[in-house]
C-alpha cells in the first residue's frame, strides 16, 4: 500500500517555465488537497477536491491550476513559474474534510 | 478571516522534561487536528478533537480542546529524542473543508 505518492521529489525551474506536480493515492479517498509550505511556516491550502470532477480554490490559488479526472490522481500545474512559488508542495488525501495522509513532498526552486 | 496562533514558535527541552504547545483560534472551531512533522519530512496526522473540553491521550501525548472550542494544547510528558520535530495544529471552522487553517507550528528540540 503506497499511500500518497508525489513526483518529482525535487525540481529547479527557470522563471516563466511551466510544470506539473503529480500526486496519486491508492486508498480510494474522495478528498484530496494541495498545500505549500514556506520555510518556518505552516501549510497553506492551494486547491482541494472532494471527488473526481470537482475542484475548488483554497487560500492561495493564484498561479496554480488543478484537475481531478480520476479518484486517484490530483495533479497541480504551474503555468508561469515565479520566484514566489519556491516552496515545498505537499499533496494529501483523506476520507473526510480533514487531511490525514500526506505525500513526501516536492521541493521546488524557481530561479 | 480565521487565524490560528500557535505558541511557542520554538522550544528546547532537556530529554525527560515535559513540553507543551498551545493553539488559539480567533473564531470558534468545529474541530481541531494535530500533526507532527519531522525535519525534512511530511506532516503526520496525530489526532482530531471535536468535543468541547475533550481530552485524549496517546501514550506520553495529551491533547486538550478548550471548553469554548477556541483553544487547544498538546502536552508531552518526559520528552524523548524521538519527539523532535514541528508540531502543528489545524483548526476547522464551521464553514467546512476550505476553512481548515494551520498554525505556524512549534519546533521542538530535545537535548539528550
Short mmCIF file of C-alpha atoms in Angstrom, two decimals:
data_model
loop_
_atom_site.label_atom_id
_atom_site.label_comp_id
_atom_site.label_asym_id
_atom_site.label_seq_id
_atom_site.Cartn_x
_atom_site.Cartn_y
_atom_site.Cartn_z
CA UNK A 1 0.00 0.00 0.00
CA UNK A 2 1.86 3.08 -1.28
CA UNK A 3 -0.44 5.74 0.22
CA UNK A 4 0.09 9.18 -1.35
CA UNK A 5 2.84 9.38 -3.96
CA UNK A 6 4.24 12.66 -5.22
CA UNK A 7 6.61 13.18 -8.13
CA UNK A 8 9.09 14.67 -8.64
CA UNK A 9 10.75 14.98 -5.23
CA UNK A 10 12.94 17.89 -6.29
CA UNK A 11 12.84 20.31 -9.20
CA UNK A 12 14.52 23.52 -10.26
CA UNK A 13 12.66 25.71 -12.72
CA UNK A 14 13.52 28.90 -14.51
CA UNK A 15 11.21 31.88 -14.22
CA UNK A 16 8.39 31.58 -16.75
CA UNK A 17 8.64 27.82 -17.21
CA UNK A 18 5.70 25.56 -16.53
CA UNK A 19 5.46 22.19 -14.88
CA UNK A 20 3.03 19.71 -13.37
CA UNK A 21 3.43 18.23 -9.92
CA UNK A 22 1.97 14.77 -9.84
CA UNK A 23 0.01 13.26 -6.96
CA UNK A 24 -1.64 9.88 -6.82
CA UNK A 25 -3.23 7.93 -3.98
CA UNK A 26 -4.26 4.30 -3.79
CA UNK A 27 -6.59 4.49 -0.78
CA UNK A 28 -9.74 5.37 -2.74
CA UNK A 29 -10.04 8.66 -0.85
CA UNK A 30 -12.52 11.19 -2.17
CA UNK A 31 -10.83 14.23 -0.65
CA UNK A 32 -7.50 15.44 -1.98
CA UNK A 33 -5.55 18.59 -1.20
CA UNK A 34 -2.54 20.58 -2.34
CA UNK A 35 -0.61 22.61 0.22
CA UNK A 36 2.51 24.70 0.06
CA UNK A 37 4.86 25.14 2.97
CA UNK A 38 7.30 28.02 3.04
CA UNK A 39 10.36 27.81 5.34
CA UNK A 40 9.41 28.02 9.01
CA UNK A 41 5.75 28.37 8.21
CA UNK A 42 2.60 26.33 8.40
CA UNK A 43 0.72 24.84 5.49
CA UNK A 44 -1.31 26.98 3.11
CA UNK A 45 -4.09 25.34 1.10
CA UNK A 46 -3.78 25.90 -2.65
CA UNK A 47 -6.59 23.76 -4.08
CA UNK A 48 -8.71 20.88 -2.92
CA UNK A 49 -11.08 18.33 -4.40
CA UNK A 50 -13.97 16.44 -2.86
CA UNK A 51 -14.19 13.90 -5.66
CA UNK A 52 -13.48 13.21 -9.30
CA UNK A 53 -14.52 16.13 -11.47
CA UNK A 54 -14.82 18.57 -8.56
CA UNK A 55 -12.14 21.07 -7.56
CA UNK A 56 -12.15 24.32 -5.65
CA UNK A 57 -9.79 27.07 -4.62
CA UNK A 58 -8.10 27.21 -1.27
CA UNK A 59 -6.34 30.08 0.44
CA UNK A 60 -3.55 30.72 -2.12
CA UNK A 61 -4.68 29.51 -5.59
CA UNK A 62 -3.17 32.26 -7.76
CA UNK A 63 -0.63 30.96 -10.26
CA UNK A 64 -1.81 27.34 -9.97
CA UNK A 65 -4.34 25.07 -11.63
CA UNK A 66 -5.59 21.58 -10.82
CA UNK A 67 -7.70 18.85 -12.34
CA UNK A 68 -9.29 15.72 -10.92
CA UNK A 69 -10.25 13.38 -13.73
CA UNK A 70 -9.95 10.25 -11.57
CA UNK A 71 -10.26 9.47 -7.88
CA UNK A 72 -6.58 8.52 -7.73
CA UNK A 73 -4.87 11.48 -9.37
CA UNK A 74 -4.75 15.18 -8.50
CA UNK A 75 -2.04 16.98 -10.48
CA UNK A 76 -1.04 20.57 -9.72
CA UNK A 77 0.04 22.78 -12.63
CA UNK A 78 2.23 25.86 -12.51
CA UNK A 79 1.82 27.77 -15.77
CA UNK A 80 4.32 30.63 -15.44
CA UNK A 81 6.74 29.89 -12.63
CA UNK A 82 7.65 32.84 -10.41
CA UNK A 83 10.24 33.07 -7.61
CA UNK A 84 7.40 33.46 -5.09
CA UNK A 85 6.38 29.90 -5.90
CA UNK A 86 9.60 28.49 -4.48
CA UNK A 87 8.32 26.24 -1.73
CA UNK A 88 7.70 22.68 -0.62
CA UNK A 89 4.47 21.30 -2.01
CA UNK A 90 2.50 18.60 -0.21
CA UNK A 91 -0.37 16.60 -1.57
CA UNK A 92 -2.75 14.98 0.93
CA UNK A 93 -5.82 12.79 0.85
CA UNK A 94 -8.49 11.62 3.25
CA UNK A 95 -11.99 10.17 3.59
CA UNK A 96 -13.19 13.43 5.12
CA UNK A 97 -12.60 17.17 5.04
CA UNK A 98 -9.53 16.81 7.22
CA UNK A 99 -6.21 15.98 5.52
CA UNK A 100 -4.83 12.79 7.03
CA UNK A 101 -2.35 11.24 4.64
CA UNK A 102 0.41 13.35 3.18
CA UNK A 103 2.88 12.60 0.42
CA UNK A 104 6.60 13.11 0.90
CA UNK A 105 6.51 16.49 -0.79
CA UNK A 106 8.02 18.17 -3.84
CA UNK A 107 10.81 20.67 -3.18
CA UNK A 108 10.55 23.29 -5.91
CA UNK A 109 13.02 26.11 -6.54
CA UNK A 110 12.41 28.80 -9.12
CA UNK A 111 15.43 30.76 -10.22
CA UNK B 1 -10.57 35.77 8.39
CA UNK B 2 -9.84 32.89 10.69
CA UNK B 3 -6.45 32.96 12.37
CA UNK B 4 -4.80 30.16 14.29
CA UNK B 5 -1.96 31.24 16.54
CA UNK B 6 0.47 28.76 17.96
CA UNK B 7 2.98 29.32 20.75
CA UNK B 8 5.79 28.97 21.41
CA UNK B 9 7.40 29.00 17.98
CA UNK B 10 10.49 27.20 19.28
CA UNK B 11 11.16 25.13 22.37
CA UNK B 12 14.35 23.47 23.55
CA UNK B 13 13.99 20.97 26.37
CA UNK B 14 16.30 18.58 28.13
CA UNK B 15 15.41 14.96 27.50
CA UNK B 16 13.00 13.85 30.21
CA UNK B 17 11.43 17.28 30.65
CA UNK B 18 7.82 17.97 29.74
CA UNK B 19 6.73 20.08 26.77
CA UNK B 20 3.52 21.92 25.93
CA UNK B 21 2.42 23.78 22.82
CA UNK B 22 -0.68 25.95 22.67
CA UNK B 23 -3.03 26.76 19.85
CA UNK B 24 -5.50 29.66 19.88
CA UNK B 25 -8.13 30.50 17.28
CA UNK B 26 -9.72 33.86 16.61
CA UNK B 27 -13.01 32.06 15.93
CA UNK B 28 -14.88 29.12 17.41
CA UNK B 29 -13.77 25.88 15.83
CA UNK B 30 -15.81 22.83 14.88
CA UNK B 31 -12.78 20.65 15.45
CA UNK B 32 -9.01 20.79 15.67
CA UNK B 33 -6.30 18.46 14.43
CA UNK B 34 -2.69 18.00 15.47
CA UNK B 35 0.17 16.95 13.21
CA UNK B 36 3.85 16.19 13.69
CA UNK B 37 6.47 16.90 11.05
CA UNK B 38 10.00 15.55 11.42
CA UNK B 39 12.82 17.63 9.91
CA UNK B 40 12.76 17.15 6.14
CA UNK B 41 9.62 15.04 6.37
CA UNK B 42 5.93 15.41 5.75
CA UNK B 43 3.16 16.16 8.25
CA UNK B 44 1.82 13.12 10.03
CA UNK B 45 -1.69 13.25 11.39
CA UNK B 46 -1.80 12.65 15.16
CA UNK B 47 -5.34 13.25 16.35
CA UNK B 48 -8.59 15.13 15.93
CA UNK B 49 -10.55 16.73 18.77
CA UNK B 50 -14.21 17.53 18.26
CA UNK B 51 -15.99 17.96 21.58
CA UNK B 52 -15.81 20.92 23.92
CA UNK B 53 -13.43 20.14 26.80
CA UNK B 54 -12.27 16.92 25.14
CA UNK B 55 -9.06 15.30 26.39
CA UNK B 56 -7.34 12.49 24.52
CA UNK B 57 -4.15 10.64 25.29
CA UNK B 58 -1.69 8.80 23.10
CA UNK B 59 1.00 7.26 25.30
CA UNK B 60 3.02 10.28 26.54
CA UNK B 61 0.99 12.79 24.49
CA UNK B 62 -2.09 14.51 25.94
CA UNK B 63 -4.34 16.62 23.74
CA UNK B 64 -6.94 19.04 25.06
CA UNK B 65 -9.68 21.04 23.40
CA UNK B 66 -10.91 24.09 25.29
CA UNK B 67 -14.41 24.46 26.65
CA UNK B 68 -15.08 27.37 24.27
CA UNK B 69 -13.57 25.41 21.34
CA UNK B 70 -11.19 28.26 20.60
CA UNK B 71 -8.00 26.81 22.02
CA UNK B 72 -6.15 23.56 22.29
CA UNK B 73 -2.94 22.19 23.73
CA UNK B 74 -0.56 19.31 23.22
CA UNK B 75 1.44 18.16 26.21
CA UNK B 76 4.29 15.67 26.02
CA UNK B 77 5.41 14.04 29.25
CA UNK B 78 9.06 13.09 29.70
CA UNK B 79 10.27 14.03 26.23
CA UNK B 80 12.50 11.71 24.24
CA UNK B 81 14.79 12.45 21.32
CA UNK B 82 12.24 10.77 19.05
CA UNK B 83 9.83 13.62 19.87
CA UNK B 84 11.97 16.09 17.90
CA UNK B 85 10.04 17.82 15.15
CA UNK B 86 7.50 20.53 14.50
CA UNK B 87 4.02 20.18 15.91
CA UNK B 88 1.18 21.85 14.02
CA UNK B 89 -2.39 22.42 15.00
CA UNK B 90 -5.04 22.93 12.33
CA UNK B 91 -8.43 24.33 13.14
CA UNK B 92 -11.55 23.76 11.12
CA UNK B 93 -14.16 26.46 11.07
CA UNK B 94 -17.82 25.69 10.70
CA UNK B 95 -17.57 26.63 7.03
CA UNK B 96 -16.24 23.23 6.02
CA UNK B 97 -13.08 21.85 4.45
CA UNK B 98 -11.78 25.04 2.92
CA UNK B 99 -11.74 26.59 6.35
CA UNK B 100 -9.01 24.39 7.81
CA UNK B 101 -6.27 26.78 8.92
CA UNK B 102 -2.86 25.59 10.06
CA UNK B 103 -0.90 27.22 12.83
CA UNK B 104 2.72 28.18 12.23
CA UNK B 105 3.91 25.23 14.30
CA UNK B 106 6.08 24.73 17.37
CA UNK B 107 9.55 23.40 16.65
CA UNK B 108 10.68 21.10 19.44
CA UNK B 109 14.33 20.32 20.03
CA UNK B 110 15.20 17.71 22.65
CA UNK B 111 18.68 17.86 24.12
CA UNK B 112 19.96 14.42 25.11
#
